Each structure stands twice: as structure tokens, then as C-alpha cells.
mmCIF file of C-alpha atoms in Angstrom:
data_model
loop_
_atom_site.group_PDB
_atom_site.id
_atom_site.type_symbol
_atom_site.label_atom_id
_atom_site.label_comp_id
_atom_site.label_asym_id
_atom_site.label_seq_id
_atom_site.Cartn_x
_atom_site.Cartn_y
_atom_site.Cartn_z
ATOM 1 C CA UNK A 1109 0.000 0.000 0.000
ATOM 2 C CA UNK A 1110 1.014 3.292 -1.115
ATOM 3 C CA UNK A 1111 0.322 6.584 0.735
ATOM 4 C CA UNK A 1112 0.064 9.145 -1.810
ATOM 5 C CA UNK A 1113 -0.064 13.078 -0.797
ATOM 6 C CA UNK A 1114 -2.709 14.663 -2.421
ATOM 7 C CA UNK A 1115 -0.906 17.571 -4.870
ATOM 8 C CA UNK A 1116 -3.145 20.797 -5.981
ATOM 9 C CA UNK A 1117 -5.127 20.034 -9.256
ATOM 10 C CA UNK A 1118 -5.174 16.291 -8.501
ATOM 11 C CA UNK A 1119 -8.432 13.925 -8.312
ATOM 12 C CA UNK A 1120 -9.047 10.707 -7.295
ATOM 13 C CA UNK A 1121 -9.234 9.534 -11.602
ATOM 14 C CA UNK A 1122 -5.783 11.223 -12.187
ATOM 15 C CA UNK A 1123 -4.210 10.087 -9.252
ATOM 16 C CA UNK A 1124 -5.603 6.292 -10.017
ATOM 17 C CA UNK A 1125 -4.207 6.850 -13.469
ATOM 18 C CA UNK A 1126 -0.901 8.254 -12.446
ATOM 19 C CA UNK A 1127 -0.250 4.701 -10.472
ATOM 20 C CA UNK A 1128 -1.962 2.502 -13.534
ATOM 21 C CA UNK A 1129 -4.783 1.267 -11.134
ATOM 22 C CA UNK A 1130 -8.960 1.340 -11.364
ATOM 23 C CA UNK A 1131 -10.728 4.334 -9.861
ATOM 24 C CA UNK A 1132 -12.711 1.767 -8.589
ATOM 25 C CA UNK A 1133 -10.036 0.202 -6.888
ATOM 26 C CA UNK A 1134 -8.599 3.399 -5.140
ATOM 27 C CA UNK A 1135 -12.084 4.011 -3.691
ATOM 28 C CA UNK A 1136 -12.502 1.133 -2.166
ATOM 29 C CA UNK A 1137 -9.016 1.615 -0.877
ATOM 30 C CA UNK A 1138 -10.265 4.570 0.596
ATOM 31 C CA UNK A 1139 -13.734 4.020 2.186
ATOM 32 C CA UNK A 1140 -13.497 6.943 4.383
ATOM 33 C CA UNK A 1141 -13.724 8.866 1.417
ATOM 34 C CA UNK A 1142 -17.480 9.622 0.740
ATOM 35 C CA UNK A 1143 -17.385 12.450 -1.473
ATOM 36 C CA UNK A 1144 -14.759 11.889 -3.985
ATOM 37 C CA UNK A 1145 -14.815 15.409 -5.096
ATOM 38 C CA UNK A 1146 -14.014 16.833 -2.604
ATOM 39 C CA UNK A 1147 -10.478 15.815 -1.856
ATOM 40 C CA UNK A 1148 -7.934 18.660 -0.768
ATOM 41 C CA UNK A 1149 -4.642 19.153 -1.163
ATOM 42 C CA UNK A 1150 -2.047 17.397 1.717
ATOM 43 C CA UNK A 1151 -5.169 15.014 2.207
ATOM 44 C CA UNK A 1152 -3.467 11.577 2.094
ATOM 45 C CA UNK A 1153 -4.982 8.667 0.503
ATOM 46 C CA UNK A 1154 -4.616 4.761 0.113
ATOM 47 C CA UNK A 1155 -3.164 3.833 -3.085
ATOM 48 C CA UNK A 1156 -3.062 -0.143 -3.784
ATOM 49 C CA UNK A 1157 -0.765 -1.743 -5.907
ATOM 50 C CA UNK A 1158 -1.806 -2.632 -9.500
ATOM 51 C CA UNK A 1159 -3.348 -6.167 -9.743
ATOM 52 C CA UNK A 1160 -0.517 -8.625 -10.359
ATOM 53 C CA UNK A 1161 -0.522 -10.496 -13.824
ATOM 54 C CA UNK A 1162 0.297 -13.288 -12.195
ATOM 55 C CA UNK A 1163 -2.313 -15.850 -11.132
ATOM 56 C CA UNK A 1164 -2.301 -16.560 -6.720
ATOM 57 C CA UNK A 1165 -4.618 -19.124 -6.396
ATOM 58 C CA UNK A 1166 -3.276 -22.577 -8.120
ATOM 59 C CA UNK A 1167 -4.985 -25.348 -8.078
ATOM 60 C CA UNK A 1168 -2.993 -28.363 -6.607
ATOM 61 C CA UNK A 1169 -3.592 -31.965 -4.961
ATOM 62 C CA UNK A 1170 -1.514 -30.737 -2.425
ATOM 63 C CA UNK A 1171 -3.572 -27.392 -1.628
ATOM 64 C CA UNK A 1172 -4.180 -27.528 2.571
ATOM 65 C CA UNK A 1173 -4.038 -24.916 5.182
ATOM 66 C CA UNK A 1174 -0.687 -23.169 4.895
ATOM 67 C CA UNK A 1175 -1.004 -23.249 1.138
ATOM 68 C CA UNK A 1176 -4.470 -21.508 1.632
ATOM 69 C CA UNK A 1177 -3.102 -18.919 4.070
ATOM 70 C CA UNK A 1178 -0.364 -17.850 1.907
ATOM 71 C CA UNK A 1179 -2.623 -17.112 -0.302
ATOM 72 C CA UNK A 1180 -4.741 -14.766 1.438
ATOM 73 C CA UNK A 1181 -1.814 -13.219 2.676
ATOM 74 C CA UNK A 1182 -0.914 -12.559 -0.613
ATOM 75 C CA UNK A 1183 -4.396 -11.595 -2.273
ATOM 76 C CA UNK A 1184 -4.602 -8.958 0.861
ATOM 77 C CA UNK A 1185 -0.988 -7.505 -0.186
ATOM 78 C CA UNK A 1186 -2.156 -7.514 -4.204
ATOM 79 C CA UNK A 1187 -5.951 -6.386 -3.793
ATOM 80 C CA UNK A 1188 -5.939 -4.515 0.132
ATOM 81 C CA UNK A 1189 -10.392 -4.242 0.143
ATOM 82 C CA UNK A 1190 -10.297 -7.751 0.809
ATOM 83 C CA UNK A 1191 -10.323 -7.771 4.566
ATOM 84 C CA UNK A 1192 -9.156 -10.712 6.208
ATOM 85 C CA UNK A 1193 -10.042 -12.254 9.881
ATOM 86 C CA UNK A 1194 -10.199 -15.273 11.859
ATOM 87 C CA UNK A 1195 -13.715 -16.416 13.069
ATOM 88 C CA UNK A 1196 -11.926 -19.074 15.837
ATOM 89 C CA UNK A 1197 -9.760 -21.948 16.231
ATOM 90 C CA UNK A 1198 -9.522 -25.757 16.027
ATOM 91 C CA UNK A 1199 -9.119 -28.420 18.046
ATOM 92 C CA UNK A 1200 -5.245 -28.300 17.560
ATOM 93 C CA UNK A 1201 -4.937 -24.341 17.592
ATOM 94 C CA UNK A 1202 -5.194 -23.246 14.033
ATOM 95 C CA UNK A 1203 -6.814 -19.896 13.280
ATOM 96 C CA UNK A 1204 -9.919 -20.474 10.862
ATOM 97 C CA UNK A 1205 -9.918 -17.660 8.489
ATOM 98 C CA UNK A 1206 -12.680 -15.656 7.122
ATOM 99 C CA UNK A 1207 -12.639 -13.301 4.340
ATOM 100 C CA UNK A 1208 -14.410 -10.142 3.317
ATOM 101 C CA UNK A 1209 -15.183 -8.697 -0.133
ATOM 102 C CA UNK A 1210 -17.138 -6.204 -1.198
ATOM 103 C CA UNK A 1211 -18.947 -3.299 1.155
ATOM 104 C CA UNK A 1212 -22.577 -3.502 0.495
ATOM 105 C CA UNK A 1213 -25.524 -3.906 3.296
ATOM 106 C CA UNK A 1214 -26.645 -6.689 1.737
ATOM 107 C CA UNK A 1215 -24.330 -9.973 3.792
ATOM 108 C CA UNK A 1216 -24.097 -13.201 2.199
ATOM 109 C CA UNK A 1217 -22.179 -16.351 3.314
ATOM 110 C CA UNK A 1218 -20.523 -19.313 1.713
ATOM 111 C CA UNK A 1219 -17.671 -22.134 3.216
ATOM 112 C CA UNK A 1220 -16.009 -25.118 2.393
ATOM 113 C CA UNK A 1221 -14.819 -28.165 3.645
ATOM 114 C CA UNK A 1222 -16.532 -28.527 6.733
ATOM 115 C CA UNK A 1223 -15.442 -32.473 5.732
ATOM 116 C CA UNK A 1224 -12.186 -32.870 5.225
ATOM 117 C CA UNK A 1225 -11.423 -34.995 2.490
ATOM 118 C CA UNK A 1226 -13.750 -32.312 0.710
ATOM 119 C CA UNK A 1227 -10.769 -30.111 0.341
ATOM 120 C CA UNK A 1228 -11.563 -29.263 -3.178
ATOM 121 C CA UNK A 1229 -14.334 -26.993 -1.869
ATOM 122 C CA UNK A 1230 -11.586 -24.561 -0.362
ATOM 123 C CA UNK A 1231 -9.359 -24.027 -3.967
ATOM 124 C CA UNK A 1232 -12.631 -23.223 -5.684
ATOM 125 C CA UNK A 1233 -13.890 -20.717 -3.214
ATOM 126 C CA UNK A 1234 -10.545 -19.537 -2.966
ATOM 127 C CA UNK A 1235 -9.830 -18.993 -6.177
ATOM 128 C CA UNK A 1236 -13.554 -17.288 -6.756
ATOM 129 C CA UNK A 1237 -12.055 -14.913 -4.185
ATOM 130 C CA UNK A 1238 -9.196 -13.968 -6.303
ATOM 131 C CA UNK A 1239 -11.280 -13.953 -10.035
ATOM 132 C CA UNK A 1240 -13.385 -11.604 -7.922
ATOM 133 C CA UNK A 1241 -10.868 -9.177 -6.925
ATOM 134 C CA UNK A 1242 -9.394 -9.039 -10.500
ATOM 135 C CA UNK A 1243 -12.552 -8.418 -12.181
ATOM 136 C CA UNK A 1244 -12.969 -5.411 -9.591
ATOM 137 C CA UNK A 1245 -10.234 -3.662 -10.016
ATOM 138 C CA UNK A 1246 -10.103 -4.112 -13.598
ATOM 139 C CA UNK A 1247 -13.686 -2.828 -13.778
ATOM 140 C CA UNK A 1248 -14.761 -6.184 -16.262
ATOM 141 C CA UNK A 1249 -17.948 -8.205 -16.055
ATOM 142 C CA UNK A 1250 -17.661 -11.779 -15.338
ATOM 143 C CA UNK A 1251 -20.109 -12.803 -17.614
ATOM 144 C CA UNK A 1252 -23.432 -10.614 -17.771
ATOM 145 C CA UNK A 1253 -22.388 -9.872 -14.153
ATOM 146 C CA UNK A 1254 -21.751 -6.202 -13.303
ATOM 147 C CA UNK A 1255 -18.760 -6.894 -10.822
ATOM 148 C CA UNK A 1256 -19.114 -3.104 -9.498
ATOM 149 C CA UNK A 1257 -22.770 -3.253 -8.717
ATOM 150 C CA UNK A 1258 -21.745 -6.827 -6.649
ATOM 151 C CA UNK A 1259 -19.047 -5.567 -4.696
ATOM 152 C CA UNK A 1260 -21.049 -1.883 -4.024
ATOM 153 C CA UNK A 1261 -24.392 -3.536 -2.737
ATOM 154 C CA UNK A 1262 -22.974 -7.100 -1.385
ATOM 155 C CA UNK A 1263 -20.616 -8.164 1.146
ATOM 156 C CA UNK A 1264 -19.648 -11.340 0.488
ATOM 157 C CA UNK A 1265 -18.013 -13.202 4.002
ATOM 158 C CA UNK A 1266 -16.411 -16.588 2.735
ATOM 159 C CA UNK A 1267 -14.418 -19.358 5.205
ATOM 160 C CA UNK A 1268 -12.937 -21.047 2.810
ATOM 161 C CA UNK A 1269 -11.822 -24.175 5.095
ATOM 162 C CA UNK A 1270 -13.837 -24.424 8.266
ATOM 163 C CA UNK A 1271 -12.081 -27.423 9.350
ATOM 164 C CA UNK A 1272 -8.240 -27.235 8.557
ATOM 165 C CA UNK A 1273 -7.096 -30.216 10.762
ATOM 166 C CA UNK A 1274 -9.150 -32.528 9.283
ATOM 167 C CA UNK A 1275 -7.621 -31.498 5.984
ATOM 168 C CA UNK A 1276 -4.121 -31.628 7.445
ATOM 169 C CA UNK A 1277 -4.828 -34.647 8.237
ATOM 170 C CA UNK A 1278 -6.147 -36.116 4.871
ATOM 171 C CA UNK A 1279 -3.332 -34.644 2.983
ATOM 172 C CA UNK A 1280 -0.393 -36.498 5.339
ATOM 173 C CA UNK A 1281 0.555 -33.183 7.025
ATOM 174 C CA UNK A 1282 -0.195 -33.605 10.615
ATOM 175 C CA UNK A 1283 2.874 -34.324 12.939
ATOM 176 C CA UNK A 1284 2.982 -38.414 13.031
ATOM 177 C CA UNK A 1285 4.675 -37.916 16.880
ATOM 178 C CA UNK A 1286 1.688 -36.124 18.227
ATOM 179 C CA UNK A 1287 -0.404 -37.763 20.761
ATOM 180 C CA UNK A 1288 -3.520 -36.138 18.462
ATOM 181 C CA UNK A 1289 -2.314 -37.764 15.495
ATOM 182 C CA UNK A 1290 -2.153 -41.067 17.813
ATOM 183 C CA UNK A 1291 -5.535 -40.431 18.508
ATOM 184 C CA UNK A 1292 -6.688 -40.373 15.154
ATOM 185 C CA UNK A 1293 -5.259 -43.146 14.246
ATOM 186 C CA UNK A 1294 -6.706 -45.346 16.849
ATOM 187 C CA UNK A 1295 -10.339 -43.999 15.302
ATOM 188 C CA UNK A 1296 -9.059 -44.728 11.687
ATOM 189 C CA UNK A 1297 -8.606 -48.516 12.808
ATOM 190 C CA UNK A 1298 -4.855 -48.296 12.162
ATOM 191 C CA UNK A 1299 -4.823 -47.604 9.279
ATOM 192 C CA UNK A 1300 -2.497 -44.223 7.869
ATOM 193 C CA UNK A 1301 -4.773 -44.168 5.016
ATOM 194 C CA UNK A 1302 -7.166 -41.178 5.616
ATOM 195 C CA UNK A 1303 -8.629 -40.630 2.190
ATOM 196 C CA UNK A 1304 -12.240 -41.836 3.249
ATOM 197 C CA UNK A 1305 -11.852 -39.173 6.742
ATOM 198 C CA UNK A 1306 -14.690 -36.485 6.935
ATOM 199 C CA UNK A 1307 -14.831 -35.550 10.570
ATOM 200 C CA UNK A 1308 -12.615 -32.844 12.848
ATOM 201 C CA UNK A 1309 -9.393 -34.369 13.782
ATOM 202 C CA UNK A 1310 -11.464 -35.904 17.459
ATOM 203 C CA UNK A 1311 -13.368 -37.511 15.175
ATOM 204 C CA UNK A 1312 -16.871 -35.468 15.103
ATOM 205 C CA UNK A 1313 -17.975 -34.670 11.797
ATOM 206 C CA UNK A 1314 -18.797 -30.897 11.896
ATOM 207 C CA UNK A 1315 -21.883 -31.201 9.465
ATOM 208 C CA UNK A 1316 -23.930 -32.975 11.912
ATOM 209 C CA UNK A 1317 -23.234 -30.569 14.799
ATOM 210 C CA UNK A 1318 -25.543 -28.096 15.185
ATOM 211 C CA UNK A 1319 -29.528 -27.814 16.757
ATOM 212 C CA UNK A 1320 -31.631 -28.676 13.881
ATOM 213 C CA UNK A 1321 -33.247 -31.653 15.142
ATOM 214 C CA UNK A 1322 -30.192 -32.690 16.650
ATOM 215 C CA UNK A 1323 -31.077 -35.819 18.805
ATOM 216 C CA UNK A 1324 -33.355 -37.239 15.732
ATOM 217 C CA UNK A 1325 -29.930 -37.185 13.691
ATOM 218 C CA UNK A 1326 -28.433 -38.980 16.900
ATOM 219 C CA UNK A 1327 -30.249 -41.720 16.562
ATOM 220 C CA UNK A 1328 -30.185 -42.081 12.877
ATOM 221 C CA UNK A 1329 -26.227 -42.611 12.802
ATOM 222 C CA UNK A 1330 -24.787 -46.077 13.236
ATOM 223 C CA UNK A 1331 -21.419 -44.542 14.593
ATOM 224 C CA UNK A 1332 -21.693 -44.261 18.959
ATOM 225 C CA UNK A 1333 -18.187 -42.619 19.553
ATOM 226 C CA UNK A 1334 -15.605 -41.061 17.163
ATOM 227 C CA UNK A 1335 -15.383 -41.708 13.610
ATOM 228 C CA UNK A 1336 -14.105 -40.492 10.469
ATOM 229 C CA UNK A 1337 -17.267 -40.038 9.574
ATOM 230 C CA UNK A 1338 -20.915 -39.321 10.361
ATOM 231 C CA UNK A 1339 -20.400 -39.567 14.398
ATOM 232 C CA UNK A 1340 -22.564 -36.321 15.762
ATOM 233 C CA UNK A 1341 -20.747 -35.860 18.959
ATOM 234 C CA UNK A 1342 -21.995 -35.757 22.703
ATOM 235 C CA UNK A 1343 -23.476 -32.703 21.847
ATOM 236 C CA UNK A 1344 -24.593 -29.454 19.958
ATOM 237 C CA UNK A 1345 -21.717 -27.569 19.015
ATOM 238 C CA UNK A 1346 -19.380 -29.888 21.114
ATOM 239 C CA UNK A 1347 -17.127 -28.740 18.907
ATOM 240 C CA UNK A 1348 -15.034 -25.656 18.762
ATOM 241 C CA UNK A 1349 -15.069 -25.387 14.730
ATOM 242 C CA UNK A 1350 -18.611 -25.543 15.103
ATOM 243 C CA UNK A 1351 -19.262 -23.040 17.752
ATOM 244 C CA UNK A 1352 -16.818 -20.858 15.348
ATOM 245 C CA UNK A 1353 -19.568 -21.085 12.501
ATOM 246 C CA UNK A 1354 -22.407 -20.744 14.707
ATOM 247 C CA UNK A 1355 -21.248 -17.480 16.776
ATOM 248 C CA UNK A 1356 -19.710 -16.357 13.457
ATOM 249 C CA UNK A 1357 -23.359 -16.535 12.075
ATOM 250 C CA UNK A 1358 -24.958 -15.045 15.061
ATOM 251 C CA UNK A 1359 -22.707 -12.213 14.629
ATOM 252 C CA UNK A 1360 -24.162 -11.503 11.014
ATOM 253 C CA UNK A 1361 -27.252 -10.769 8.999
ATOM 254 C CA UNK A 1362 -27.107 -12.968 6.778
ATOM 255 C CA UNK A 1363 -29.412 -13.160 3.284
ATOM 256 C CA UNK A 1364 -28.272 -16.319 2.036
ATOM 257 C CA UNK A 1365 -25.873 -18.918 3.093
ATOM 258 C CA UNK A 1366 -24.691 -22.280 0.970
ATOM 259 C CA UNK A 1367 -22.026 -25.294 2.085
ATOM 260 C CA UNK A 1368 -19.925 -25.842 -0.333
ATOM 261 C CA UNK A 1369 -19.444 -29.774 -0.370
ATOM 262 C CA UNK A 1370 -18.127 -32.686 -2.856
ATOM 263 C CA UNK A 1371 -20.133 -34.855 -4.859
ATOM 264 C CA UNK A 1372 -22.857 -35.563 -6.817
ATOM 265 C CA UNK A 1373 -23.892 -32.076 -8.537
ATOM 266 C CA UNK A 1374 -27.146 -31.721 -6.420
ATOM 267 C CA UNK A 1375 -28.340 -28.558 -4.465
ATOM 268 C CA UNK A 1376 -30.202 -29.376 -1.031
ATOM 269 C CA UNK A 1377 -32.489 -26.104 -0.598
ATOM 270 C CA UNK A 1378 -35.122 -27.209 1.410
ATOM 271 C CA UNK A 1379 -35.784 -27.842 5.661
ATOM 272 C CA UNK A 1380 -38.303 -29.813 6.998
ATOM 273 C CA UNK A 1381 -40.526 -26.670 5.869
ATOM 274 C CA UNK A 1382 -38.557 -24.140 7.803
ATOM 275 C CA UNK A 1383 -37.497 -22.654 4.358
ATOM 276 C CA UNK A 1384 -39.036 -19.415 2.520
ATOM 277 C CA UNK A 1385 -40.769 -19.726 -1.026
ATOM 278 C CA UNK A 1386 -38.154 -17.788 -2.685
ATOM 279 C CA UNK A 1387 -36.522 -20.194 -1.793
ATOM 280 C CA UNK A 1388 -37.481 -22.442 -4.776
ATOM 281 C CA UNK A 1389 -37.331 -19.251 -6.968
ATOM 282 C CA UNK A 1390 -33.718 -19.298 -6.215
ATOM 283 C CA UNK A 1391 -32.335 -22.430 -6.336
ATOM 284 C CA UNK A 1392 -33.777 -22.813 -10.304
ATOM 285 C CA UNK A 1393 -31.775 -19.483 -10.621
ATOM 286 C CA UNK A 1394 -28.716 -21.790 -9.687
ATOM 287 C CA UNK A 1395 -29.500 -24.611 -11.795
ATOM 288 C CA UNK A 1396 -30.036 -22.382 -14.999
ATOM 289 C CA UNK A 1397 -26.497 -21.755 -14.410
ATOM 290 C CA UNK A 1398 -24.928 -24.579 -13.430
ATOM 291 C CA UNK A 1399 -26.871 -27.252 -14.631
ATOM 292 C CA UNK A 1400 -27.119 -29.217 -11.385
ATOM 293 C CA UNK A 1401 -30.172 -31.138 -10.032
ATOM 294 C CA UNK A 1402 -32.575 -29.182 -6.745
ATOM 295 C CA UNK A 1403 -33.402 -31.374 -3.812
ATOM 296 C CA UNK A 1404 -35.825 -30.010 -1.443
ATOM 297 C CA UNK A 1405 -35.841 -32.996 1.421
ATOM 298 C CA UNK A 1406 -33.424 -35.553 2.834
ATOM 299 C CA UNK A 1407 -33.639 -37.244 5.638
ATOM 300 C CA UNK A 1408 -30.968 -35.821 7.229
ATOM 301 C CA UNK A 1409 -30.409 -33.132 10.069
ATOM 302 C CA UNK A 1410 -28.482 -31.325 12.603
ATOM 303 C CA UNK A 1411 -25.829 -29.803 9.331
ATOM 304 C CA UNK A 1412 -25.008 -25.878 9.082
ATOM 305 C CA UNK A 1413 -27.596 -25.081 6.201
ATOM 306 C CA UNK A 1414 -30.276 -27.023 8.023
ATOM 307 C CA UNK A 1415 -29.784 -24.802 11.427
ATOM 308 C CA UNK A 1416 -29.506 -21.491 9.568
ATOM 309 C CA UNK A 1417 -32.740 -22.605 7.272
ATOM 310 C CA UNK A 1418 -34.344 -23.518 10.947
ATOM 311 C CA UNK A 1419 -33.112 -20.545 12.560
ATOM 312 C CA UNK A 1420 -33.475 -17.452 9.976
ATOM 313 C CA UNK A 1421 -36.143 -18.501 8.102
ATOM 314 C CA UNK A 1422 -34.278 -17.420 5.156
ATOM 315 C CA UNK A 1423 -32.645 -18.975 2.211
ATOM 316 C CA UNK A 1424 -29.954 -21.744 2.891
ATOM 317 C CA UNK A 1425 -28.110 -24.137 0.414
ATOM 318 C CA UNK A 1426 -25.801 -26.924 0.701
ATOM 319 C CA UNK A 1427 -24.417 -27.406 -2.973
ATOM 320 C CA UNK A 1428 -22.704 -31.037 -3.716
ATOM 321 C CA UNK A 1429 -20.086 -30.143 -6.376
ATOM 322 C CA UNK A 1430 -18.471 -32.674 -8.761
ATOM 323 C CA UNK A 1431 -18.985 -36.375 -9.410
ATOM 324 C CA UNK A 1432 -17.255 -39.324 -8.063
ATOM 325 C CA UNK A 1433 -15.658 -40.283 -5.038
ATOM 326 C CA UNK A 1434 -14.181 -38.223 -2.330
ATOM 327 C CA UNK A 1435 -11.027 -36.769 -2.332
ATOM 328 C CA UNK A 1436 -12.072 -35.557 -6.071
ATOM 329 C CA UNK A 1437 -9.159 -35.497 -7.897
ATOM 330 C CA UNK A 1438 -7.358 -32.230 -9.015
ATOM 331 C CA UNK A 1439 -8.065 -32.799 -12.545
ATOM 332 C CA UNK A 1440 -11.979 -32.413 -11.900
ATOM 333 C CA UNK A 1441 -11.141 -28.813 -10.771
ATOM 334 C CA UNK A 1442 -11.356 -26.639 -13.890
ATOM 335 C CA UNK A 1443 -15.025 -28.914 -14.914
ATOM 336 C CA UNK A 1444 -16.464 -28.021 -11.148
ATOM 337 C CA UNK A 1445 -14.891 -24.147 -11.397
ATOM 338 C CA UNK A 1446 -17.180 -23.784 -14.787
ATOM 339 C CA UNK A 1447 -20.233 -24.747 -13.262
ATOM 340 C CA UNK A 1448 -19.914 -23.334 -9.681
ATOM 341 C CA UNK A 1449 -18.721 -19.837 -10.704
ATOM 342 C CA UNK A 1450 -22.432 -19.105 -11.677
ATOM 343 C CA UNK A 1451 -24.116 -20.310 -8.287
ATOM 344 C CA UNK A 1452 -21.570 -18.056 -6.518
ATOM 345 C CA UNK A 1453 -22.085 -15.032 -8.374
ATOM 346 C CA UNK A 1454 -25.730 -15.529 -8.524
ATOM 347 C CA UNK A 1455 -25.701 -16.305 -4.701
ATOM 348 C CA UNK A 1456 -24.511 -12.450 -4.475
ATOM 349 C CA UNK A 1457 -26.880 -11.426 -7.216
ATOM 350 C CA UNK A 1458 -30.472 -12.989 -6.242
#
């Protein structure tokens, strides 16, 4: 960040062109500036760098939690209106970011990997973060989507990777020494293999933590203690990860939310009722553009979209991306990213 003195003559467009970035950009650099006309001279303002050419955000089979926190470090250096903050930590102490784009009244939510061998689900919100940012700054459409109008009435809060030890884990990147890591492996049977592992390093899986017909989901699981997957705890929000999402949400006034999760190219919209009618109205919004199949019911409960659904009485999605069995490979990233990119922009939109 660059703090420029503001010389006699000079506006906000000529400075912004003076330093080869977006008027757009330098505003939002500057939100204390409400009247943009009427800067002075000796005022000092924000300047942000230019965007970088380069790309930030690679898609990788190795992509876990320090990879994704070097890259919000880095997207916060290259594009500084993207505000980043921790909503809590995990059972082994990591910080579980969140991150903030745009500055409209208008709050909407989306996360990823709340199962950890779901990974995938992190990159692609990650990366929407930084094709975002881009488009901002460089004053483009993405598609028939005004990105100005987006960022100016919507701001978009996104944790890309609510549970980072289980995806430590997954990936082989938890120390092997540590008595958690011991722990884990006793629930995995043995076995170092933890490709089929869904739940919070304990063991809990995060998606069936929270009080939406809790107990009934209790008794519909087969698994009585810790598991990799599908075990609900010995409580609501036993879990800190899960106490992060729900005082997170609390905290927030949220329009919309939607779980991003891996596979099967469905979109779960509906809550034993709880749900609104636009509901419906929106979820054919997101298949027109991405071409994947609505599900009102399961018979499933106690996961983040059914609580906020329960709670809010607004609209709440959890959206299965991709086909085939979890971890999805790398290779399925760039098909997913082409029919996602349209459910989150239209998330923002609707």
C-alpha cells in the first residue's frame, strides 16, 4: 500500500491513473472517502498496488491450510479491500480464516470443507475470491455480471476451510509424533490411510453438529463414539469449529448462506418446511447456471444449512459439487470451477 499526498489540481481519476490502477479500486481503498470530489490538497490517501498479472490461487492436490493462508496473505498484499479475519480456532490451535469482499448492506455467506477430504471446496472458493478481486479492479464483467454493482451492494463473508485439521490430516501433514495424530489413528482402525476421513481431527464430523433436530440425527447414525465419519458428537456444538460457525453466524445478517461440499452435482435447498418460497425461486436461478439437479428434502439433520434454514427462516443451500468419489481429484477442478462460478455469483446477485 502506497500513501500518496494529495498535490493541488489532482483527483481521485488522475491520481488512479498516475499509479496505472482502477478508480474503482482506489475508492474502495479509501472508504473513508465519501465524497470523492471533494479531496484537498495534503489530504493523504490509500493507493493499492496494480493487480498482479500473475495468477495466486493454483490449483494443486496438495492445496491444505498453509497453502491456503499464503494465499490470502498474498491476495490482501495484491488487492488490500479484501479484509481478512479469523472467526476461531480448532481443536489443535489453528486460526480459521474468514474473508471479506465487497462493502454492500446486503451480507451473504458461503464455506467449504466442513469435511475434510472435501478439500476441493476450499481451492474453488478460494480462487472465486481472487477472479473476484481481479474483475474489480479491472472494472470487467464476469459474464453478464456487473462486478461493481456486486461488490457496491454485497458483502460477500467466505471461510474457505472451516475445518483445517481434518484437511491436514487427509493430505499427510499432521505431525505423526503427536499424541492427536495417535488419537486419530486409533479412530481410523490403524490404518495411515485417511482418504475416506470427513470428521474434525477428534473424530466429530462438523456437518452434523448443530440444533436442527439434533437428537433425531443422533439416533439415525450407526457410529456411537468417534469416527471419520458421520459420528454427531456428545453434543450441539461440542465442537469448537462448530461453535466458530455458529457465533460467526450469530454475529451476522445474513441473506443467504450455501455449504460448499463434494459430490454428486445436487443442491439441497429445502428444511423440513422451515425454508421461505423464494426459496425455490432461487435455487432454479442456480440450476439455470450450473446445470445441477434441486433437492428439497433428505432425511438428514443437525448440518449448518439445516440450522440457519431452521433458525433465519431465510434462504440456505448446501451445494454437492463434482462427481465421483471423495477426495475428487485435481483434474476435476477446472469442470467443477465452470459450473460453480455461476451459483456463486448468482448467490450475491439474487
Amino acid at each position: 500500500m502506497i500513501k500518496h499526498t494529495v498535490r493541488k489540481g489532482e483527483t481521485l481519476f488522475i491520481i488512479a491513473q498516475k499509479y496505472g490502477i482502477s478508480l474503482s479500486s482506489l475508492l474502495a481503498a479509501n472508504p473513508n472517502i465519501k465524497n470523492p470530489s471533494l479531496i484537498r490538497p495534503g489530504q493523504v490517501v490509500n493507493v493499492p498496488k496494480a493487480a498482479p498479472q500473475r495468477t495466486i490461487v493454483i490449483p494443486r492436490e496438495s492445496y491444505g491450510y498453509n497453502e491456503m493462508v499464503s494465499d490470502l496473505e498474498t491476495l490482501r498484499e495484491s488487492y488490500p479491500f479484501i479484509k481478512v479475519d479469523s472467526i476461531g480456532t480448532t481443536v489443535m490451535g489453528r486460526s480459521i480464516p474468514v474473508v471479506r469482499i465487497g462493502q454492500g448492506k446486503k451480507e451473504v455467506h458461503y464455506n467449504g470443507s466442513f469435511h475434510a477430504n472435501e478439500w476441493i471446496t476450499t481451492l474453488l472458493l478460494m480462487k472465486f475470491v481472487e477472479v473476484y478481486a481481479k474483475a474489480y479492479v479491472s472494472g470487467k464483467k464476469i459474464g453478464t455480471f456487473n462486478i461493481k454493482s456486486l461488490f457496491d451492494s454485497v458483502s460477500l463473508w467466505v471461510v474457505p476451510m472451516v475445518n483445517p485439521d481434518g484437511v491436514q490430516l487427509v493430505q499427510g501433514k499432521i505431525d505423526t509424533n503427536s499424541s492427536t495424530f495417535a488419537n486419530a489413528l486409533r479412530i481410523n482402525r490403524g490404518s495411515r490411510d485417511f482418504s475416506g476421513w470427513k470428521a474434525n481431527i477428534r473424530g466429530v464430523d462438523l456437518n452434523d453438529q448443530f440444533p436442527a433436530y439434533w437428537e433425531t440425527e443422533v439416533s439415525r447414525r450407526a457410529s456411537s463414539g468417534p469416527s471419520p465419519r458421520d459420528y454427531t458428537g456428545t453434543a450441539p456444538l461440542s465442537e469448537p469449529e462448530a461453535r466458530a460457525m455458529a457465533e460467526f453466524t450469530r454475529a451476522h445478517n445474513f441473506r443467504l448462506v450455501s455449504a460448499f461440499h463434494t459430490q454428486g452435482e445436487e443442491i439441497y435447498w429445502g428444511y423440513r418446511g422451515f425454508e421461505p418460497n423464494e426459496s425455490q425461486q432461487i435455487v432454479n436461478r442456480f440450476i439455470e447456471v450450473s446445470g445441477y439437479e434441486a433437492v428439497r428434502y433428505v432425511e438428514s439433520d443437525a448440518g449448518y444449512k439445516d440450522w440457519f434454514i431452521q433458525e433465519w427462516r431465510r434462504p440456505g443451500f448446501t451445494v454437492e459439487c463434482g462427481h465421483g468419489i471423495n477426495p475428487l481429484p485435481i483434474s476435476q477442478f477446472w469442470e467443477i470451477w465452470g459450473k460453480v462460478i455461476g451459483i456463486f455469483l448468482m448467490g450475491m446477485y439474487v
